[in-house]
Amino acid sequence: RMQVVSLTGAEGPLSAPLIEAVRETHRAGRQSILFLNRRGFAAFFQCRSCGFVLRCRHCSVTLTYHKAKGKMVCHYCGYKAEPPRACPECGSLDAGFAGHGTERIEEEVQARFRDFTVRRLDTDAARKKGVLEDTLDAFRRGEIHVLLGTQMVAKGLNFPGVKLVGIIQADTGLMLPDFRAAERTFSLITQVAGRAGRYSPDGTVIVQTFQPHNPAVARAVSGEIEEFYTDEIEMRRGLAFPPFSRLLRIVVRSKDRAAAERGAAELAERLVAAAGAETEVMGPAECALAVISGNHRRQVLLRTDDFRAAHRALATVLAGYRVPSRVYLEVDIDPVSVL
């Protein structure tokens, strides 16, 4: 049984239906799994007075607050900073952490269910040798009432005591600027839901979301696999995205922003001249993650109906292209992600 719960207007990360379902599951002598695809305590630090958001010095992403470490951490390059007491931009004290990570959910669950044994399983918790195996073994023996975590708890787990699966926020991936965002969200909800009721038909899945009517969420909850496929394939057809075309992605990166821009512009110009009518050259443009580890990133995408011709054109251009000093190229054929 799958149930959608809207988070609009909700106070805190756990909705009333999910809280009650965890209690009912425990009273029945069964176990719960809570899933959130975001580790750390809070997703970012923001000032409510001026809108300042604390970002990584080396990447174009926000820093995540890890309460256990007492640090703001970049999940891309590992940069760490002290959490600010006030806004670094305007000095306002009306600033703080926003967004929920698995550490925050763990704290919330322990506060609400004081008599329950709760364990968190994510890459932070599982860094110590033996923690992963010990946690899963204890959960299998029924010694843990609530197991919460990231994708570590979403795939391949098969425990007879699990009755309830709660997806804390199902739409975290929907806003990513990637044409596969809806597909990944649908897949993840379906995959996580499969952890409940594997040994008995009384499993319950509660899907919390800010977008209950989004097709990726609604279709997954309803089990409408073919209907979701039909919706998604028509969107892909209209936009000429895979599988109705092939993509070749070239990322140009450099510590020098101007060098990255010049390199990407020159490469795009050469590709336009070499590509045939069946190949569209898109870009150069900033990658969605424009800076990682101090490297400025620009991308050029080739979208084609004739893969061999596009591949041949790209190979010809790269063979005659002298990569400028301190500039690096990454070529990705049929990219899984365009971030």
mmCIF file of N, CA, C and O in Angstrom, residues 53-121:
data_model
loop_
_atom_site.group_PDB
_atom_site.id
_atom_site.type_symbol
_atom_site.label_atom_id
_atom_site.label_comp_id
_atom_site.label_asym_id
_atom_site.label_seq_id
_atom_site.Cartn_x
_atom_site.Cartn_y
_atom_site.Cartn_z
ATOM 1 N N VAL A 53 23.943 32.973 0.711
ATOM 2 C CA VAL A 53 24.039 31.525 0.888
ATOM 3 C C VAL A 53 25.518 31.150 0.897
ATOM 4 O O VAL A 53 26.279 31.573 0.023
ATOM 5 N N LEU A 54 25.938 30.375 1.885
ATOM 6 C CA LEU A 54 27.340 29.996 2.009
ATOM 7 C C LEU A 54 27.685 28.916 0.990
ATOM 8 O O LEU A 54 27.096 27.834 0.993
ATOM 9 N N ARG A 55 28.659 29.242 0.126
ATOM 10 C CA ARG A 55 29.057 28.316 -0.936
ATOM 11 C C ARG A 55 30.510 27.888 -0.769
ATOM 12 O O ARG A 55 31.291 28.533 -0.070
ATOM 13 N N CYS A 56 30.848 26.817 -1.458
ATOM 14 C CA CYS A 56 32.216 26.331 -1.446
ATOM 15 C C CYS A 56 33.137 27.338 -2.144
ATOM 16 O O CYS A 56 32.749 27.972 -3.128
ATOM 17 N N ARG A 57 34.363 27.463 -1.634
ATOM 18 C CA ARG A 57 35.331 28.361 -2.268
ATOM 19 C C ARG A 57 35.800 27.846 -3.615
ATOM 20 O O ARG A 57 36.266 28.606 -4.457
ATOM 21 N N HIS A 58 35.701 26.537 -3.821
ATOM 22 C CA HIS A 58 36.277 25.923 -5.013
ATOM 23 C C HIS A 58 35.245 25.363 -5.974
ATOM 24 O O HIS A 58 35.600 24.953 -7.079
ATOM 25 N N CYS A 59 33.970 25.292 -5.564
ATOM 26 C CA CYS A 59 32.924 24.717 -6.406
ATOM 27 C C CYS A 59 31.692 25.633 -6.366
ATOM 28 O O CYS A 59 31.473 26.344 -5.390
ATOM 29 N N SER A 60 30.886 25.546 -7.408
ATOM 30 C CA SER A 60 29.677 26.373 -7.463
ATOM 31 C C SER A 60 28.501 25.622 -6.839
ATOM 32 O O SER A 60 27.453 25.441 -7.458
ATOM 33 N N VAL A 61 28.691 25.167 -5.608
ATOM 34 C CA VAL A 61 27.646 24.460 -4.865
ATOM 35 C C VAL A 61 27.638 24.980 -3.429
ATOM 36 O O VAL A 61 28.624 25.552 -2.947
ATOM 37 N N THR A 62 26.510 24.787 -2.755
ATOM 38 C CA THR A 62 26.423 25.195 -1.361
ATOM 39 C C THR A 62 27.152 24.185 -0.470
ATOM 40 O O THR A 62 27.299 23.018 -0.823
ATOM 41 N N LEU A 63 27.600 24.671 0.691
ATOM 42 C CA LEU A 63 28.218 23.794 1.676
ATOM 43 C C LEU A 63 27.132 23.152 2.527
ATOM 44 O O LEU A 63 26.149 23.795 2.894
ATOM 45 N N THR A 64 27.306 21.880 2.842
ATOM 46 C CA THR A 64 26.363 21.129 3.669
ATOM 47 C C THR A 64 26.870 21.091 5.108
ATOM 48 O O THR A 64 28.047 20.807 5.345
ATOM 49 N N TYR A 65 25.977 21.367 6.052
ATOM 50 C CA TYR A 65 26.367 21.337 7.456
ATOM 51 C C TYR A 65 26.334 19.904 7.977
ATOM 52 O O TYR A 65 25.311 19.228 7.907
ATOM 53 N N HIS A 66 27.479 19.435 8.494
ATOM 54 C CA HIS A 66 27.582 18.127 9.134
ATOM 55 C C HIS A 66 27.746 18.355 10.630
ATOM 56 O O HIS A 66 28.817 18.754 11.101
ATOM 57 N N LYS A 67 26.687 18.123 11.358
ATOM 58 C CA LYS A 67 26.684 18.413 12.789
ATOM 59 C C LYS A 67 27.666 17.535 13.553
ATOM 60 O O LYS A 67 28.321 17.989 14.494
ATOM 61 N N ALA A 68 27.782 16.262 13.163
ATOM 62 C CA ALA A 68 28.683 15.347 13.862
ATOM 63 C C ALA A 68 30.133 15.813 13.758
ATOM 64 O O ALA A 68 30.922 15.636 14.692
ATOM 65 N N LYS A 69 30.481 16.412 12.640
ATOM 66 C CA LYS A 69 31.839 16.923 12.440
ATOM 67 C C LYS A 69 31.979 18.369 12.896
ATOM 68 O O LYS A 69 33.105 18.860 13.061
ATOM 69 N N GLY A 70 30.840 19.060 13.052
ATOM 70 C CA GLY A 70 30.880 20.477 13.383
ATOM 71 C C GLY A 70 31.448 21.316 12.258
ATOM 72 O O GLY A 70 32.070 22.358 12.495
ATOM 73 N N LYS A 71 31.237 20.891 11.016
ATOM 74 C CA LYS A 71 31.830 21.566 9.863
ATOM 75 C C LYS A 71 30.816 21.751 8.742
ATOM 76 O O LYS A 71 29.858 20.989 8.608
ATOM 77 N N MET A 72 31.062 22.770 7.931
ATOM 78 C CA MET A 72 30.394 22.916 6.642
ATOM 79 C C MET A 72 31.278 22.201 5.630
ATOM 80 O O MET A 72 32.490 22.448 5.564
ATOM 81 N N VAL A 73 30.685 21.308 4.830
ATOM 82 C CA VAL A 73 31.480 20.434 3.961
ATOM 83 C C VAL A 73 30.965 20.517 2.523
ATOM 84 O O VAL A 73 29.749 20.533 2.286
ATOM 85 N N CYS A 74 31.892 20.545 1.583
ATOM 86 C CA CYS A 74 31.536 20.439 0.167
ATOM 87 C C CYS A 74 31.550 18.977 -0.228
ATOM 88 O O CYS A 74 32.563 18.286 -0.032
ATOM 89 N N HIS A 75 30.473 18.482 -0.798
ATOM 90 C CA HIS A 75 30.372 17.076 -1.174
ATOM 91 C C HIS A 75 31.035 16.778 -2.511
ATOM 92 O O HIS A 75 31.014 15.632 -2.965
ATOM 93 N N TYR A 76 31.648 17.804 -3.135
ATOM 94 C CA TYR A 76 32.313 17.580 -4.414
ATOM 95 C C TYR A 76 33.834 17.590 -4.283
ATOM 96 O O TYR A 76 34.516 16.744 -4.841
ATOM 97 N N CYS A 77 34.382 18.558 -3.536
ATOM 98 C CA CYS A 77 35.845 18.630 -3.422
ATOM 99 C C CYS A 77 36.348 18.361 -2.016
ATOM 100 O O CYS A 77 37.551 18.246 -1.794
ATOM 101 N N GLY A 78 35.432 18.276 -1.026
ATOM 102 C CA GLY A 78 35.835 17.989 0.339
ATOM 103 C C GLY A 78 36.240 19.195 1.156
ATOM 104 O O GLY A 78 36.654 19.053 2.313
ATOM 105 N N TYR A 79 36.132 20.395 0.584
ATOM 106 C CA TYR A 79 36.480 21.614 1.328
ATOM 107 C C TYR A 79 35.637 21.720 2.601
ATOM 108 O O TYR A 79 34.441 21.409 2.600
ATOM 109 N N LYS A 80 36.274 22.155 3.700
ATOM 110 C CA LYS A 80 35.587 22.272 4.992
ATOM 111 C C LYS A 80 35.730 23.692 5.527
ATOM 112 O O LYS A 80 36.750 24.360 5.298
ATOM 113 N N ALA A 81 34.719 24.166 6.227
ATOM 114 C CA ALA A 81 34.740 25.490 6.843
ATOM 115 C C ALA A 81 33.974 25.450 8.155
ATOM 116 O O ALA A 81 33.113 24.586 8.354
ATOM 117 N N GLU A 82 34.290 26.385 9.030
ATOM 118 C CA GLU A 82 33.570 26.491 10.283
ATOM 119 C C GLU A 82 32.164 27.041 10.021
ATOM 120 O O GLU A 82 32.004 27.970 9.220
ATOM 121 N N PRO A 83 31.139 26.512 10.679
ATOM 122 C CA PRO A 83 29.794 27.076 10.502
ATOM 123 C C PRO A 83 29.735 28.484 11.083
ATOM 124 O O PRO A 83 30.176 28.707 12.217
ATOM 125 N N PRO A 84 29.247 29.455 10.336
ATOM 126 C CA PRO A 84 29.222 30.840 10.825
ATOM 127 C C PRO A 84 28.184 31.054 11.920
ATOM 128 O O PRO A 84 27.146 30.388 11.960
ATOM 129 N N ARG A 85 28.475 31.989 12.831
ATOM 130 C CA ARG A 85 27.534 32.354 13.880
ATOM 131 C C ARG A 85 26.580 33.449 13.405
ATOM 132 O O ARG A 85 25.486 33.611 13.940
ATOM 133 N N ALA A 86 27.036 34.226 12.413
ATOM 134 C CA ALA A 86 26.220 35.298 11.836
ATOM 135 C C ALA A 86 26.485 35.327 10.343
ATOM 136 O O ALA A 86 27.384 34.636 9.845
ATOM 137 N N CYS A 87 25.708 36.105 9.618
ATOM 138 C CA CYS A 87 25.879 36.183 8.166
ATOM 139 C C CYS A 87 27.237 36.802 7.832
ATOM 140 O O CYS A 87 27.531 37.925 8.250
ATOM 141 N N PRO A 88 28.091 36.119 7.069
ATOM 142 C CA PRO A 88 29.387 36.671 6.693
ATOM 143 C C PRO A 88 29.278 37.893 5.787
ATOM 144 O O PRO A 88 30.222 38.663 5.670
ATOM 145 N N GLU A 89 28.116 38.080 5.168
ATOM 146 C CA GLU A 89 27.931 39.172 4.211
ATOM 147 C C GLU A 89 27.476 40.453 4.891
ATOM 148 O O GLU A 89 28.050 41.523 4.680
ATOM 149 N N CYS A 90 26.426 40.360 5.721
ATOM 150 C CA CYS A 90 25.850 41.574 6.317
ATOM 151 C C CYS A 90 25.914 41.590 7.839
ATOM 152 O O CYS A 90 25.543 42.583 8.458
ATOM 153 N N GLY A 91 26.355 40.488 8.436
ATOM 154 C CA GLY A 91 26.487 40.435 9.889
ATOM 155 C C GLY A 91 25.202 40.136 10.635
ATOM 156 O O GLY A 91 25.189 40.104 11.868
ATOM 157 N N SER A 92 24.124 39.910 9.917
ATOM 158 C CA SER A 92 22.839 39.661 10.565
ATOM 159 C C SER A 92 22.867 38.349 11.346
ATOM 160 O O SER A 92 23.473 37.357 10.928
ATOM 161 N N LEU A 93 22.176 38.368 12.489
ATOM 162 C CA LEU A 93 22.030 37.148 13.279
ATOM 163 C C LEU A 93 20.810 36.339 12.841
ATOM 164 O O LEU A 93 20.612 35.219 13.313
ATOM 165 N N ASP A 94 20.010 36.936 11.944
ATOM 166 C CA ASP A 94 18.832 36.233 11.430
ATOM 167 C C ASP A 94 19.252 35.345 10.267
ATOM 168 O O ASP A 94 18.913 35.569 9.102
ATOM 169 N N ALA A 95 20.057 34.350 10.587
ATOM 170 C CA ALA A 95 20.594 33.437 9.590
ATOM 171 C C ALA A 95 20.689 32.055 10.217
ATOM 172 O O ALA A 95 20.766 31.916 11.434
ATOM 173 N N GLY A 96 20.665 31.047 9.386
ATOM 174 C CA GLY A 96 20.743 29.695 9.938
ATOM 175 C C GLY A 96 20.718 28.648 8.859
ATOM 176 O O GLY A 96 20.818 28.943 7.665
ATOM 177 N N PHE A 97 20.550 27.415 9.292
ATOM 178 C CA PHE A 97 20.606 26.274 8.380
ATOM 179 C C PHE A 97 19.222 25.933 7.846
ATOM 180 O O PHE A 97 18.224 26.075 8.544
ATOM 181 N N ALA A 98 19.193 25.473 6.603
ATOM 182 C CA ALA A 98 17.933 25.101 5.961
ATOM 183 C C ALA A 98 18.120 23.796 5.204
ATOM 184 O O ALA A 98 19.227 23.431 4.815
ATOM 185 N N GLY A 99 17.009 23.120 4.977
ATOM 186 C CA GLY A 99 17.061 21.832 4.296
ATOM 187 C C GLY A 99 17.401 20.717 5.266
ATOM 188 O O GLY A 99 17.994 20.956 6.321
ATOM 189 N N HIS A 100 17.015 19.499 4.922
ATOM 190 C CA HIS A 100 17.193 18.366 5.825
ATOM 191 C C HIS A 100 18.173 17.359 5.231
ATOM 192 O O HIS A 100 18.096 17.037 4.052
ATOM 193 N N GLY A 101 19.061 16.862 6.075
ATOM 194 C CA GLY A 101 19.933 15.759 5.707
ATOM 195 C C GLY A 101 19.676 14.585 6.642
ATOM 196 O O GLY A 101 18.866 14.681 7.574
ATOM 197 N N THR A 102 20.363 13.480 6.414
ATOM 198 C CA THR A 102 20.102 12.285 7.211
ATOM 199 C C THR A 102 20.445 12.485 8.694
ATOM 200 O O THR A 102 19.801 11.892 9.562
ATOM 201 N N GLU A 103 21.437 13.326 8.990
ATOM 202 C CA GLU A 103 21.755 13.605 10.398
ATOM 203 C C GLU A 103 20.586 14.283 11.090
ATOM 204 O O GLU A 103 20.256 13.978 12.241
ATOM 205 N N ARG A 104 19.965 15.234 10.393
ATOM 206 C CA ARG A 104 18.816 15.945 10.957
ATOM 207 C C ARG A 104 17.640 14.989 11.173
ATOM 208 O O ARG A 104 16.953 15.042 12.192
ATOM 209 N N ILE A 105 17.415 14.104 10.204
ATOM 210 C CA ILE A 105 16.314 13.139 10.337
ATOM 211 C C ILE A 105 16.583 12.200 11.509
ATOM 212 O O ILE A 105 15.676 11.869 12.277
ATOM 213 N N GLU A 106 17.828 11.777 11.670
ATOM 214 C CA GLU A 106 18.177 10.907 12.789
ATOM 215 C C GLU A 106 17.863 11.588 14.122
ATOM 216 O O GLU A 106 17.289 10.980 15.032
ATOM 217 N N GLU A 107 18.227 12.854 14.225
ATOM 218 C CA GLU A 107 17.965 13.605 15.456
ATOM 219 C C GLU A 107 16.469 13.742 15.709
ATOM 220 O O GLU A 107 15.992 13.600 16.833
ATOM 221 N N GLU A 108 15.728 14.018 14.651
ATOM 222 C CA GLU A 108 14.278 14.186 14.754
ATOM 223 C C GLU A 108 13.603 12.874 15.176
ATOM 224 O O GLU A 108 12.716 12.856 16.028
ATOM 225 N N VAL A 109 14.017 11.769 14.566
ATOM 226 C CA VAL A 109 13.428 10.470 14.886
ATOM 227 C C VAL A 109 13.740 10.074 16.324
ATOM 228 O O VAL A 109 12.868 9.586 17.060
ATOM 229 N N GLN A 110 14.970 10.284 16.765
ATOM 230 C CA GLN A 110 15.349 9.933 18.135
ATOM 231 C C GLN A 110 14.592 10.770 19.160
ATOM 232 O O GLN A 110 14.248 10.281 20.239
ATOM 233 N N ALA A 111 14.308 12.029 18.811
ATOM 234 C CA ALA A 111 13.565 12.897 19.731
ATOM 235 C C ALA A 111 12.105 12.466 19.838
ATOM 236 O O ALA A 111 11.505 12.535 20.918
ATOM 237 N N ARG A 112 11.537 12.006 18.720
ATOM 238 C CA ARG A 112 10.118 11.636 18.718
ATOM 239 C C ARG A 112 9.874 10.220 19.236
ATOM 240 O O ARG A 112 8.821 9.932 19.788
ATOM 241 N N PHE A 113 10.832 9.341 19.016
ATOM 242 C CA PHE A 113 10.661 7.943 19.408
ATOM 243 C C PHE A 113 11.798 7.545 20.357
ATOM 244 O O PHE A 113 12.723 6.829 19.982
ATOM 245 N N ARG A 114 11.702 8.032 21.574
ATOM 246 C CA ARG A 114 12.809 7.883 22.523
ATOM 247 C C ARG A 114 13.058 6.442 22.931
ATOM 248 O O ARG A 114 14.166 6.078 23.341
ATOM 249 N N ASP A 115 12.038 5.601 22.854
ATOM 250 C CA ASP A 115 12.190 4.208 23.258
ATOM 251 C C ASP A 115 12.618 3.298 22.106
ATOM 252 O O ASP A 115 12.800 2.102 22.300
ATOM 253 N N PHE A 116 12.769 3.883 20.910
ATOM 254 C CA PHE A 116 13.119 3.080 19.748
ATOM 255 C C PHE A 116 14.641 3.042 19.580
ATOM 256 O O PHE A 116 15.350 3.982 19.927
ATOM 257 N N THR A 117 15.127 1.952 19.022
ATOM 258 C CA THR A 117 16.535 1.886 18.617
ATOM 259 C C THR A 117 16.623 2.367 17.173
ATOM 260 O O THR A 117 16.006 1.771 16.277
ATOM 261 N N VAL A 118 17.373 3.447 16.964
ATOM 262 C CA VAL A 118 17.456 4.086 15.649
ATOM 263 C C VAL A 118 18.911 4.078 15.183
ATOM 264 O O VAL A 118 19.821 4.396 15.950
ATOM 265 N N ARG A 119 19.130 3.707 13.944
ATOM 266 C CA ARG A 119 20.483 3.740 13.374
ATOM 267 C C ARG A 119 20.448 4.422 12.017
ATOM 268 O O ARG A 119 19.500 4.247 11.240
ATOM 269 N N ARG A 120 21.529 5.176 11.753
ATOM 270 C CA ARG A 120 21.680 5.868 10.468
ATOM 271 C C ARG A 120 22.735 5.150 9.643
ATOM 272 O O ARG A 120 23.786 4.750 10.151
ATOM 273 N N LEU A 121 22.459 5.003 8.341
ATOM 274 C CA LEU A 121 23.394 4.340 7.447
ATOM 275 C C LEU A 121 23.578 5.179 6.186
ATOM 276 O O LEU A 121 22.706 5.219 5.318
#
